[in-house]
Structure formats: C-alpha cells, structure tokens
Tab-separated table of C-alpha atoms in Angstrom:
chain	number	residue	atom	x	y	z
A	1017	UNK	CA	-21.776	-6.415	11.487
A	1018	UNK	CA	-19.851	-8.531	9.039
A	1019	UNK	CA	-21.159	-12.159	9.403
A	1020	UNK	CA	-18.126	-14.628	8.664
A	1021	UNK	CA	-16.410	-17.058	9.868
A	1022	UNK	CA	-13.392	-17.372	7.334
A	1023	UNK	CA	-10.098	-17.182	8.013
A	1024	UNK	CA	-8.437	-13.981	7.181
A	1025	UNK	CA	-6.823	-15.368	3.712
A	1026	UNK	CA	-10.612	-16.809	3.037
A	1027	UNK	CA	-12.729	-13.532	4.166
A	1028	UNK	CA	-15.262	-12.920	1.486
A	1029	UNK	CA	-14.464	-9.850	-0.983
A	1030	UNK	CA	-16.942	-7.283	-2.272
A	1031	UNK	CA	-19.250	-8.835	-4.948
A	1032	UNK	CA	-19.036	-7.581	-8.259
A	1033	UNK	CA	-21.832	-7.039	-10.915
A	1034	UNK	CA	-21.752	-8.199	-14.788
A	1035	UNK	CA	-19.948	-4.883	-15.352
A	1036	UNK	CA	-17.179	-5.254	-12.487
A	1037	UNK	CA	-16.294	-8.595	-13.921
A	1038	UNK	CA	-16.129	-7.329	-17.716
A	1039	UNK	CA	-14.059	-4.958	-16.560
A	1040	UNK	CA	-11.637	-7.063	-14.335
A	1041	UNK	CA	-11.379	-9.328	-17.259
A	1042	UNK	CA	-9.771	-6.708	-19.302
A	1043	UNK	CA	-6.144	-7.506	-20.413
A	1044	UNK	CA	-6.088	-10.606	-17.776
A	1045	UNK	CA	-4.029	-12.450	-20.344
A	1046	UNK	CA	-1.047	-10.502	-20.126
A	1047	UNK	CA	-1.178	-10.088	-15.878
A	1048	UNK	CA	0.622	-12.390	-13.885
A	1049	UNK	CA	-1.357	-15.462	-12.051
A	1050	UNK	CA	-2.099	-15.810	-8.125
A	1051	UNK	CA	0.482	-18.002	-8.465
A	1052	UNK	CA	3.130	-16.216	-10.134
A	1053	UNK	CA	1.766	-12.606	-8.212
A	1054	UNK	CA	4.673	-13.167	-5.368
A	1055	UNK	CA	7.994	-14.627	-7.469
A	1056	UNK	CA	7.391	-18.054	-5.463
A	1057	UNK	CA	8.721	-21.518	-6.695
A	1058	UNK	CA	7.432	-24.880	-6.580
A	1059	UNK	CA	8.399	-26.255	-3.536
A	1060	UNK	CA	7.356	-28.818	-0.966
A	1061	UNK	CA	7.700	-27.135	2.969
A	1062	UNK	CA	7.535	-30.489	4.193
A	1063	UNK	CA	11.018	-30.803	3.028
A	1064	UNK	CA	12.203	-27.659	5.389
A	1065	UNK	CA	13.514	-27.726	9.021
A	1066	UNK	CA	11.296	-24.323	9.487
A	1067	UNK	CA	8.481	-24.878	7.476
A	1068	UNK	CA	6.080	-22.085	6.550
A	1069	UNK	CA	2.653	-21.888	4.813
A	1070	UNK	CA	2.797	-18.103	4.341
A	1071	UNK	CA	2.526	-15.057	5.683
A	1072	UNK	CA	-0.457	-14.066	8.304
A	1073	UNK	CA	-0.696	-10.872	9.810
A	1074	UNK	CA	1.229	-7.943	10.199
A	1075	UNK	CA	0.685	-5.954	13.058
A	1076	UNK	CA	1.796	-2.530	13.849
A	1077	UNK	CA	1.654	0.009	16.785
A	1078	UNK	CA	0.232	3.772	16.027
A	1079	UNK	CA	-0.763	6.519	17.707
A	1080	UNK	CA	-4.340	6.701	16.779
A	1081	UNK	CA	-5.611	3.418	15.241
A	1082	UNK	CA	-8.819	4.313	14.749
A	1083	UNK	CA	-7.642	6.874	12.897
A	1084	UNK	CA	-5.015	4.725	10.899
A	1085	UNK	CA	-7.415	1.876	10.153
A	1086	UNK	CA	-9.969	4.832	8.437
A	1087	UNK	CA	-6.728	5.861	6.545
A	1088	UNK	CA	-5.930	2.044	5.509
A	1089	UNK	CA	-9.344	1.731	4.683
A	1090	UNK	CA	-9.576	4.479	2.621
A	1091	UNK	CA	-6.215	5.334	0.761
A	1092	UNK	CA	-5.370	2.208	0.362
A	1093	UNK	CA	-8.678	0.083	-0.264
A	1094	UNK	CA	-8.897	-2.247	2.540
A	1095	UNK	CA	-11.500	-3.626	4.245
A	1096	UNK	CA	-12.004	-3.976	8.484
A	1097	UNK	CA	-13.178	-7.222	9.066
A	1098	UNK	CA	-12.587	-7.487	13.087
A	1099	UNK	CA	-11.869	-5.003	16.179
A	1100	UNK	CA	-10.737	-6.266	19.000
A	1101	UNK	CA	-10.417	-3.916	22.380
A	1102	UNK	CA	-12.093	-2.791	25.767
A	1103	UNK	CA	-15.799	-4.187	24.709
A	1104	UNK	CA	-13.887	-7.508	24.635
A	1105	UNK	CA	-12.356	-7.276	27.470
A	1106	UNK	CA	-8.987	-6.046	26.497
A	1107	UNK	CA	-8.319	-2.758	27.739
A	1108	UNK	CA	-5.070	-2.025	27.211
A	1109	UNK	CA	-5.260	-1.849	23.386
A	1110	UNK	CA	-7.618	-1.235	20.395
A	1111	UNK	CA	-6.710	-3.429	17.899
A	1112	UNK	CA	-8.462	-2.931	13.871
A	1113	UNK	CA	-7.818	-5.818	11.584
A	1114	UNK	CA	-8.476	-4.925	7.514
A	1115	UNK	CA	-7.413	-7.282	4.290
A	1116	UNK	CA	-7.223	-6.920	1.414
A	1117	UNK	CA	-7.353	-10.288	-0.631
A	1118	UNK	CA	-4.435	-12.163	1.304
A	1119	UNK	CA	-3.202	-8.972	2.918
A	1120	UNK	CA	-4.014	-8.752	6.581
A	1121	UNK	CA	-2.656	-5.900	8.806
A	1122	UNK	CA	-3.936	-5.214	12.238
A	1123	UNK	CA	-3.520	-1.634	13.526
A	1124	UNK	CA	-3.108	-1.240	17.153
A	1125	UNK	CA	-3.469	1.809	19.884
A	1126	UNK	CA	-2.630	1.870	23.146
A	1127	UNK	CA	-5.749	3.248	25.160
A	1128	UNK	CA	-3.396	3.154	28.605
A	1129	UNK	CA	-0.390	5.469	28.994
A	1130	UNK	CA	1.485	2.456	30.188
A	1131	UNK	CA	0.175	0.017	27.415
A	1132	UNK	CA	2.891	-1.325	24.856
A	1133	UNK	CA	1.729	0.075	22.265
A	1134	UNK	CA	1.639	3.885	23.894
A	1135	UNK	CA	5.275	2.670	24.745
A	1136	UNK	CA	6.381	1.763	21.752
A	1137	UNK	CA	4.758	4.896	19.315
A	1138	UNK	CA	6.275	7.417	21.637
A	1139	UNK	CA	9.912	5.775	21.080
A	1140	UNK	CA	9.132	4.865	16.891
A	1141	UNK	CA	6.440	6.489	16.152
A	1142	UNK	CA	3.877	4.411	14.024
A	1143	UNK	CA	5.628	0.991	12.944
A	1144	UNK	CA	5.726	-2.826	12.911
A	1145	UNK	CA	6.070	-4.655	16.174
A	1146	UNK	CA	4.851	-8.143	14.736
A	1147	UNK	CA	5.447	-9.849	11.309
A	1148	UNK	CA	3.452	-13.012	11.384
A	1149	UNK	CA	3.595	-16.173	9.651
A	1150	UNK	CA	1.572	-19.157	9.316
A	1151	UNK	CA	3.317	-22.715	10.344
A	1152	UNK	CA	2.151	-26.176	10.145
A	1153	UNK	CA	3.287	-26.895	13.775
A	1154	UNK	CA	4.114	-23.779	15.996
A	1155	UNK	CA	6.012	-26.428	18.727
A	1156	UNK	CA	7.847	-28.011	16.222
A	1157	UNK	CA	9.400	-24.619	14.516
A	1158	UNK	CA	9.818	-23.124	17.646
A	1159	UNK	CA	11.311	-25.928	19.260
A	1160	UNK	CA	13.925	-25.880	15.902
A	1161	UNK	CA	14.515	-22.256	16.106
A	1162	UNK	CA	15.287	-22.455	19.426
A	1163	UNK	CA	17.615	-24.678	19.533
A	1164	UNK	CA	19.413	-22.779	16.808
A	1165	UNK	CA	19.992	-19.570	18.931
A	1166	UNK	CA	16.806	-17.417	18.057
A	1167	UNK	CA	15.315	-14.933	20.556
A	1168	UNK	CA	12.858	-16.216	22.516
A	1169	UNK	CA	10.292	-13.970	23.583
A	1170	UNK	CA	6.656	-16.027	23.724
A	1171	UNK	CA	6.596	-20.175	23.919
A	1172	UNK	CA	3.887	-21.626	22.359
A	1173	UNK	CA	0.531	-21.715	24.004
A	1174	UNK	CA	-2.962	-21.397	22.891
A	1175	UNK	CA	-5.467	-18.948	22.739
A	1176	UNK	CA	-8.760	-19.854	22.800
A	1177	UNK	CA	-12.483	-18.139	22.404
A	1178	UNK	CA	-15.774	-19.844	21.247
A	1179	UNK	CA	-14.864	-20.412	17.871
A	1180	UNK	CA	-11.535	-22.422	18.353
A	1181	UNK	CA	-8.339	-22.449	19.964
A	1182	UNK	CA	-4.891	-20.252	17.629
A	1183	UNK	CA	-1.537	-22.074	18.907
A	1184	UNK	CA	1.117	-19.335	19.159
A	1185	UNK	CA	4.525	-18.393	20.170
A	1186	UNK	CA	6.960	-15.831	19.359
A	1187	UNK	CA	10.010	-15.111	18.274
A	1188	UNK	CA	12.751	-11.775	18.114
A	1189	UNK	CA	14.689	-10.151	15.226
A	1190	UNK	CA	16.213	-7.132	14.829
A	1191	UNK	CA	15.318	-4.176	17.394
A	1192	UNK	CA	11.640	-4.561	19.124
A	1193	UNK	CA	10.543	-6.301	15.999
A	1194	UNK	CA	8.886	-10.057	16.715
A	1195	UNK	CA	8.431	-13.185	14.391
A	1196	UNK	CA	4.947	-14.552	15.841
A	1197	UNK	CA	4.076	-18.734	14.741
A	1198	UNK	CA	0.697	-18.954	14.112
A	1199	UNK	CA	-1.714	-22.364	13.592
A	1200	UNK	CA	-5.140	-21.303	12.676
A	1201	UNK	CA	-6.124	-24.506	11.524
A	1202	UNK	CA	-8.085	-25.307	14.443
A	1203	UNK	CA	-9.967	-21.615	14.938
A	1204	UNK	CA	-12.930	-20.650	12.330
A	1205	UNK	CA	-13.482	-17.359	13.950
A	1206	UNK	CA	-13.598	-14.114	12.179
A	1207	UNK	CA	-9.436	-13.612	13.223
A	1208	UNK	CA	-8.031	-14.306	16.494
A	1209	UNK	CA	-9.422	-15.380	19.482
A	1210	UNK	CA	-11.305	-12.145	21.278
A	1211	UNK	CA	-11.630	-10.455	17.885
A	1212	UNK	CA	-15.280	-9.777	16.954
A	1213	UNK	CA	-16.490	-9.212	13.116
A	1214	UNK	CA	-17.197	-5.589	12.002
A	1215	UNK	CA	-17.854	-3.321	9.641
A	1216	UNK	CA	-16.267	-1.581	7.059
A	1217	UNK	CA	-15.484	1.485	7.740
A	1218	UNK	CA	-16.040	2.940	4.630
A	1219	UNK	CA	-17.674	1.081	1.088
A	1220	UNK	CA	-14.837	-1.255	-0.262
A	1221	UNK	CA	-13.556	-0.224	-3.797
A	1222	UNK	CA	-15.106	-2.627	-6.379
A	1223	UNK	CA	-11.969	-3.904	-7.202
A	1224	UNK	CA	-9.064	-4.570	-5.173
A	1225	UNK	CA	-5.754	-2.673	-5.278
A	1226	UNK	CA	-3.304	-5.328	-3.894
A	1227	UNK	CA	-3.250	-8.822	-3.241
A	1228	UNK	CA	-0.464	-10.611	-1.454
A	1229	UNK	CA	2.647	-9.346	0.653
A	1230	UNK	CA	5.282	-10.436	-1.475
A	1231	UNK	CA	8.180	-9.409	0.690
A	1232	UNK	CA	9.118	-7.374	4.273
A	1233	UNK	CA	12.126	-5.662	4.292
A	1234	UNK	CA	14.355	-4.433	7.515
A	1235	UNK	CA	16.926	-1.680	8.148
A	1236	UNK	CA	19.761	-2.295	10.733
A	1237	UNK	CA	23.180	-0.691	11.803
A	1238	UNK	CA	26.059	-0.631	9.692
A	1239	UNK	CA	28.082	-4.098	10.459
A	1240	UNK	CA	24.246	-5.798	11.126
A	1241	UNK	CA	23.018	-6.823	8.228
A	1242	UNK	CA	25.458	-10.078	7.762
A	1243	UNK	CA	24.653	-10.802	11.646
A	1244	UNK	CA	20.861	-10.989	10.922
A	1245	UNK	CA	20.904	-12.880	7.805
A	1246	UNK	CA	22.698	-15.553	9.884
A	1247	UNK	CA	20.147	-15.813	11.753
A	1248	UNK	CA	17.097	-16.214	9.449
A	1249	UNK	CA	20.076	-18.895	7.588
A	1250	UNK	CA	20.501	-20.938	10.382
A	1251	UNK	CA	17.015	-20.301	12.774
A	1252	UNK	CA	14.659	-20.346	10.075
A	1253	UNK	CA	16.718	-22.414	7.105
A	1254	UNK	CA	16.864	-19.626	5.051
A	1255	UNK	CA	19.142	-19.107	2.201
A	1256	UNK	CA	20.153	-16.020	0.990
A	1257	UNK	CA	19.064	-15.573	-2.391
A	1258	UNK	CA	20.575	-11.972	-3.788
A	1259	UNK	CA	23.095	-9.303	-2.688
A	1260	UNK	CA	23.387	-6.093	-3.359
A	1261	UNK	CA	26.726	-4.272	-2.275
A	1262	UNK	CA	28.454	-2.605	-5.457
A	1263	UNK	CA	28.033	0.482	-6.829
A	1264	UNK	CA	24.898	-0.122	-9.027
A	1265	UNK	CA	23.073	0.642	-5.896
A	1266	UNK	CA	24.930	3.913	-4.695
A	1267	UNK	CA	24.399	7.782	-5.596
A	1268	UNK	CA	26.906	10.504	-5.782
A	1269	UNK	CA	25.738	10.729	-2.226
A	1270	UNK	CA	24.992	7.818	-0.249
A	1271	UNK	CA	25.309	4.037	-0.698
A	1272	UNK	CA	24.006	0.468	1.053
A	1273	UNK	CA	24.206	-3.009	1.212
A	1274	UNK	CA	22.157	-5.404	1.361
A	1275	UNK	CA	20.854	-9.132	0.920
A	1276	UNK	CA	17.836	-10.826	0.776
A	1277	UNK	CA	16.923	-14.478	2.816
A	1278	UNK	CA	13.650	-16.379	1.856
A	1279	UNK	CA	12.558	-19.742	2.578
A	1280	UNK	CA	12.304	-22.594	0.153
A	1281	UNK	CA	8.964	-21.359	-1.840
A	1282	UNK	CA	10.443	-17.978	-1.810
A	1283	UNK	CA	6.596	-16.872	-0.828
A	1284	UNK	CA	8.587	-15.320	2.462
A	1285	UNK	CA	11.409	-12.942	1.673
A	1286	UNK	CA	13.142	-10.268	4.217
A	1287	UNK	CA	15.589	-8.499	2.778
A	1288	UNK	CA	17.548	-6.847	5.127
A	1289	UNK	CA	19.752	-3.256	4.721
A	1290	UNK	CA	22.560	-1.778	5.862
A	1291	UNK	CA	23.880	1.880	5.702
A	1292	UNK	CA	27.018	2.249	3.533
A	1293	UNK	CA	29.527	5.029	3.610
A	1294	UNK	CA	28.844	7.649	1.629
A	1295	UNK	CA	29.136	11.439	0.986
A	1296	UNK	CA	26.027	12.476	2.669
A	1297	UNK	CA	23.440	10.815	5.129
A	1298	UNK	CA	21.845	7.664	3.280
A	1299	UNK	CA	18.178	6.794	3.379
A	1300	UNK	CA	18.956	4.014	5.941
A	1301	UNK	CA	20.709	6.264	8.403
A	1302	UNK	CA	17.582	8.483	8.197
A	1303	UNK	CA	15.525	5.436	8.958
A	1304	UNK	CA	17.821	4.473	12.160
A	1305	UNK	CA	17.909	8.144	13.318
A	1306	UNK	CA	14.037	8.979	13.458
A	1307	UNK	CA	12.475	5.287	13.966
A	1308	UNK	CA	15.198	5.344	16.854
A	1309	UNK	CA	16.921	1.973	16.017
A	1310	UNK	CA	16.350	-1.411	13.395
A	1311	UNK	CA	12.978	-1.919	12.032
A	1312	UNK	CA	10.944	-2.713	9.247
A	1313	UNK	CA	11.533	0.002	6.259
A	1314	UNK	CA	9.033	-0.978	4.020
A	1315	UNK	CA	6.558	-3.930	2.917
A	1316	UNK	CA	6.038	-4.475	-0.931
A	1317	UNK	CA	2.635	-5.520	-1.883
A	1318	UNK	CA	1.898	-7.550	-5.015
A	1319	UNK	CA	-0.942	-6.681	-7.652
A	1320	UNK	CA	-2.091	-8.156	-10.858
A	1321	UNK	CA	-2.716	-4.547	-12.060
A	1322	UNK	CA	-0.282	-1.599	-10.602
A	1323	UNK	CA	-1.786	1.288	-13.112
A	1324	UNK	CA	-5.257	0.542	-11.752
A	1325	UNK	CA	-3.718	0.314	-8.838
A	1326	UNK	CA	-1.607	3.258	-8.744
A	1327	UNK	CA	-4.133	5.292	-10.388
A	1328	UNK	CA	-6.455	4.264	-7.472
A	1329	UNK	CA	-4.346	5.076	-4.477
A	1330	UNK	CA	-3.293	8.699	-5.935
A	1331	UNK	CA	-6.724	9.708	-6.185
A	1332	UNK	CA	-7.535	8.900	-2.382
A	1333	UNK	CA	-4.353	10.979	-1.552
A	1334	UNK	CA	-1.517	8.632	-1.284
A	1335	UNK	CA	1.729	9.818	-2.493
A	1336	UNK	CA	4.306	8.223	-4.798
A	1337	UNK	CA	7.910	8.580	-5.400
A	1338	UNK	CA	8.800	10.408	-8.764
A	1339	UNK	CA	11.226	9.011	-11.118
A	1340	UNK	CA	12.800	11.367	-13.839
A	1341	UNK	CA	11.570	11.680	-17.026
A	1342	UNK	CA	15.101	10.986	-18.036
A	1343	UNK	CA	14.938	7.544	-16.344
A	1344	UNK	CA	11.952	6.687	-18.888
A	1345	UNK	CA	14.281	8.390	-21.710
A	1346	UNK	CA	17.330	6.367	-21.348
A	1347	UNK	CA	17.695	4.358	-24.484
A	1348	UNK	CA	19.754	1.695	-22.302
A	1349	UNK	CA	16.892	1.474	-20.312
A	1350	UNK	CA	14.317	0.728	-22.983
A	1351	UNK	CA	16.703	-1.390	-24.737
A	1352	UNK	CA	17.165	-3.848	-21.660
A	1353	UNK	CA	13.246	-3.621	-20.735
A	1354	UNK	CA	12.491	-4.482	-24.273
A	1355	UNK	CA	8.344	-5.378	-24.279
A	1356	UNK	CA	6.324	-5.193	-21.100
A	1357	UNK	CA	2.410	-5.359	-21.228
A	1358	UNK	CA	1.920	-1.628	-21.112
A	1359	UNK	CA	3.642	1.314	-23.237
A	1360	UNK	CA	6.681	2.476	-21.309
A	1361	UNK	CA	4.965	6.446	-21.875
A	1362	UNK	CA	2.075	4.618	-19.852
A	1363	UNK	CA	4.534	4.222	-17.119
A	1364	UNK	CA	6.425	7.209	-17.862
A	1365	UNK	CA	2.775	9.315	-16.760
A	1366	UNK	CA	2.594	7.347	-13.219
A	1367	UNK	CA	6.222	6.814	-12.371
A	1368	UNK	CA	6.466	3.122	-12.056
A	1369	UNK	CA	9.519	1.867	-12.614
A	1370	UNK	CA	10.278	-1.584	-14.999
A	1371	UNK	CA	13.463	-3.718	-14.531
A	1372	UNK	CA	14.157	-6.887	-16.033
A	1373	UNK	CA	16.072	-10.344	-15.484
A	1374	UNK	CA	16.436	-13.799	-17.063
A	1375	UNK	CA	13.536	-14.777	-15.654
A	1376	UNK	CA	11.315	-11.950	-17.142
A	1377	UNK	CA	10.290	-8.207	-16.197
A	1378	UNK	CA	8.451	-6.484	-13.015
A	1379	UNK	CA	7.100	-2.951	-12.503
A	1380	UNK	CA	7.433	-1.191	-9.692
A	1381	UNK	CA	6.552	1.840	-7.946
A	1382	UNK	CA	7.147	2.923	-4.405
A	1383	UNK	CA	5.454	5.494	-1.448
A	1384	UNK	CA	6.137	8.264	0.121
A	1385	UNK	CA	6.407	7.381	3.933
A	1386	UNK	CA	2.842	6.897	5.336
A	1387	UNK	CA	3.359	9.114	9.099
A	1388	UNK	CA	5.026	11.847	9.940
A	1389	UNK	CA	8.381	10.298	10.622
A	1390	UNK	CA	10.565	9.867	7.194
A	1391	UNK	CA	10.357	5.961	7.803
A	1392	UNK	CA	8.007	3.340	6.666
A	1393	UNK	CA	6.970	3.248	3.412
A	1394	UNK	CA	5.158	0.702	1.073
A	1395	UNK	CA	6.258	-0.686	-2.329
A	1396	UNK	CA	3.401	-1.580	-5.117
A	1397	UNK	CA	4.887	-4.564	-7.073
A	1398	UNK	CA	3.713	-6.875	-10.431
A	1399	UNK	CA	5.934	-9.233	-11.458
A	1400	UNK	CA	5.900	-11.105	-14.464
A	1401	UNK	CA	8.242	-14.177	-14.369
A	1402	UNK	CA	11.115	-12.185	-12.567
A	1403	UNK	CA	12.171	-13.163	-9.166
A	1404	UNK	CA	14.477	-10.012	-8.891
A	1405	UNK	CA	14.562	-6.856	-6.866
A	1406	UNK	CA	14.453	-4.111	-9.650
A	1407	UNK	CA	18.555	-4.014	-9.148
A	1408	UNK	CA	18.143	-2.026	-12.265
A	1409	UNK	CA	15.743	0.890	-10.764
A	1410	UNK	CA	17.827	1.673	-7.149
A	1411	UNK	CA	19.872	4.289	-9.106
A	1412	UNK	CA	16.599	5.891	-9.981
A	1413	UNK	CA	14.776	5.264	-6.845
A	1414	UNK	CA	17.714	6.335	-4.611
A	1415	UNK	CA	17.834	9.413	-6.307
A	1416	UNK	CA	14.217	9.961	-5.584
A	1417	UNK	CA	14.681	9.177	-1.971
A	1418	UNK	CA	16.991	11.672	-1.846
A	1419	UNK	CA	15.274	14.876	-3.578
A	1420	UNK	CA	12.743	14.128	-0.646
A	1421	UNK	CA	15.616	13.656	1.621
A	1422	UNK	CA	16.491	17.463	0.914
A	1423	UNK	CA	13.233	18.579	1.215
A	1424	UNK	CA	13.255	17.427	4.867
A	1425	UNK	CA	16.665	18.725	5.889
A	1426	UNK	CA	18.480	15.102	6.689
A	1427	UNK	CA	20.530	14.693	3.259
C-alpha cells in the first residue's frame, strides 16, 4: 500500500536517480515555469465574490473503472493513489483516484444496476459528472452562488473519516454536469473521506507527462452557450475573457462559436461551445448527438515538455490528431510563429501545433477521443507567455476533426 497522508496536489512523485534529474534538467531554461505552466495572472482571490484556490478533482463515470484507471495509468502515466468502494463500505460504486503532479481524476463504476454511475454510462457513455474546485470557504461561495441563481444540487455539509473532516457542497451547470466546493484544509487523509491509499497499478514513468489542468471545456445546444456564460459571469464572478465566432474558426463544412469565462487568476477557465450552421454536421453536433446532450468535450492538460510528452503517450498507444504537412509548410504560418524552443520540422514529425499572441507562443496538440463514443477527448498544452487559445490552429485542427469525422460516418 502507498503510505501518505498528503493531499492530492502534495502526493509524493516517483523518485528519480542522478540520471533522471540530468536528464529532466535538459533544456529547462527555455520551458515554461510552474507558474507560468497554466496562463494564470497575479491575482489576489481574496478580492473575488467566488473565490477559488484551484482546481481539485475531476471525476468521471465509466463503464469499467477498473479497467479505465489501468488505461489512465498506463497510456497516460498516472499514478493510483486511493480506491474507494465496497471494502469501505460503499457499495454502490468503485471509485480509483490517480494524479499526476497536480492532476487528480477519480474514475468511477457503478457495481449496482441502479447505481448513478451504471445510470449515467448507459445514457453518455464514459464522461464527466463532477468538475471540482478547491474554495477557501465552501458556505460562503455557495451561499454567493446561490443567491445569484445557480443550481443547487448538494448544500454544504461535511464528510468526515479518521483523518479529518472535507466540507462540501455542490453545484449544476450545463446537462448532468456538477460544480462540487471542496475545503480540504482540515482532512490529511490520502483523498477523501472513505478513500484508502493504494497501489499503483502499474510502475510510474520516471518522469511525468503532464502537470496541471489548465482549462475544462463544455459543449451545449446551439442558442446555449451565451446562457451559460451568464451564469459562470454572474454565479461565479467570472469574466469572459475571449470569443471566438467569425470565420477564422469555420471549415468549408462546419462552423462554432464560442467564449471562454475564467476567474480572476485565470488558473480556472471553461470555455464553453456552441454548434454553428454549417454545410455539414460540426464536431459539436456530433458531441450532442452521441454523449446524448451538454457535457464536457475535452480537458487540456499543461506540460513543461509536450515532445517528451507526446512521444511518451504514442508509444503506450494513445492516439493524436494529425495536422497536414501543409499546415507546417505555410510560410504565413512560420512567419507569424517566428522562434519557438524547438525546430518547427521537430513539430512537423509529432503534429503539435504552435500559435502565437502578444503575449508569446504555445504548442499544442490534441487526442483522439479516449472511448468508443466520438466525444471526450484531451488536449496536451505548453505555453510560453501566451494566454491564448491557439485561435490560429482551429482551421487546422477542425479540419482534422473532420477527416476523422468521415471516417466514422457523422460528417
């Protein structure tokens, strides 16, 4: 068994050896900080109406998570760190939590025909029913957002084991998916109350491939997308920080809209989509169509290294969107990008994609979906001084999302 009591931000990583760290050193000068990994700004939350230390969990529902959690484990380098299910007590639902440096997702199965979970896969398939955040005071924020119109769905109340007491409470967004308010400053267990450390399922890579969730983004039905960033503007004391609803973001065949809301620090950012009309069947009506209504498209994850990591996460099987060579060829292109830390043929060979603002450059690079419904999907992201989206890169991407769109039959 894994013997710690950390909190899931603070769980120890694998230890490396003199030759790990040489190598993790390598080109460090030219990666982006902790700091800067997420596009965040100096801010003091104190200051907000809502305010938020950062993100904490994301939980999903699956059919098998035993199963998923190998898969997470594997593919995508994280580490189990606590189970939680019917040797606790809880026998509705297996529950797997793994990390990976401030990453935390917890993968749950219903074990009961009737549990939620078993519920929930059979009408989405595997997906997000919980985005969690960390708050200084769950009361207080849930007090605000409720007075402000949000969805209530859980009021706060603790939960408590041997280790400590986790205040809670919950709130809705679009379709099934919840906003939970977490305060863990008063728990030193390995999770959440009724979670138990474990082991890894398999050895932990030496080095990890991702680092932070830098942002969570959600589809909705056409005519939603200005309802729900309301919502996060006046529940949460959001702003909306970028919009994207002209034509740089449209193909010959299909289009959308949307706009991103983050809080102050810009650490938490949901940008939310839209369908547009268009020729054909866009991405985000194929989303809507086989999840079976709104839900959480995709969740970008922020690394100080996305070759090592890409290169990585092929080799245990996970698939990656393709770019055109005649993306990397576009003389506008390279003229814009001007100099980014790696040779754009370096790129070019893994199919990330590089866009660039006034506040610097990013590279990008985004999966295939990860279950057998064409929905969620994850984005690998490392920024260096930009705040931005890769505006420049939907053409491309779009147009990739498309060619796999065909290959399914729903273009």
């Amino acid at each position: 068994m894994i013997k710690t009591t950390a909190r899931p931000g603070n769980a120890r990583e694998p230890e490396m050896n003199s030759e790990d760290e040489e190598a993790a050193m390598v080109d460090t000068a030219n990666r982006p900080s902790d700091a800067d990994l997420v596009g965040a700004v100096a801010h003091d939350i104190r200051e907000d109406a809502f305010p938020i230390k950062g993100w904490d969990h994301v939980r999903y529902y699956v059919g098998n998570a035993r199963q998923a959690a190998h898969y997470y484990s594997t593919a995508f380098g994280m580490t189990l760190f606590a189970y939680r299910g019917p040797e606790q007590g809880y026998r509705d639902h297996a529950e797997f939590a793994l990390k990976s440096g401030g990453v935390v997702f917890v993968l749950a199965g219903g074990i009961t025909a009737d549990a939620e979970a078993t519920r929930h896969y059979a009408a989405h398939g595997d997906g997000v029913i919980e985005v969690a955040l960390e708050v200084p005071d769950v009361d207080a924020n849930y007090k605000h957002a409720i007075e402000q119109g949000a969805i209530a769905i859980e009021e706060p109340h603790d939960l408590t084991d041997e280790h400590g007491t986790v205040r809670r409470a919950v709130i809705g967004t679009y379709g099934e998916t919840r906003n939970v308010l977490i305060d863990r400053s008063n728990y030193e267990g390995p999770f959440l109350p009724g979670f138990v450390a474990a082991e890894p399922m398999v050895a932990p890579p030496k080095k990890r491939f991702f680092q932070a969730i830098d942002h969570v983004v959600g589809n909705v039905e056409l005519g939603k997308m200005r309802e729900w960033v309301r919502y996060y503007e006046r529940v949460m004391g959001f702003t909306n920080i970028v919009e994207f609803v002209d034509d740089a973001i449209a193909t010959e065949y299909s289009a959308l809209m949307s706009k991103v809301v983050a809080n102050g620090s810009r650490k938490i950012k949901f940008p939310i989509n839209e369908p547009a009309e268009g020729k054909k069947k866009s991405q985000i009506d194929e989303y809507l169509e086989f999840y079976g209504g709104p839900g959480v498209q995709h969740i970008a994850l922020a690394t100080s290294d996305i070759l090592a990591a890409v290169d990585a996460m092929r080799e245990r099987g996970v698939e990656f969107l393709e770019a055109p060579d005649a993306y990397y060829e576009d003389p506008e292109l390279r003229e814009r990008i001007g100099e980014v830390r790696v040779p754009i043929e370096e790129l070019q060979a893994r199919r990330v994609l590089v866009d660039r603002d006034e506040d610097g450059y990013m590279l990008q690079i985004f999966t295939k979906p990860q279950q057998d419904r064409p929905t969620m999907f994850y984005e690998i992201i490392e920024r260096h001084g930009s705040l931005s989206f890769g505006k420049g890169n939907f053409k491309a991407l779009f147009e990739a999302l498309e060619k796999e769109q065909a290959k399914r039959g729903n273009l």
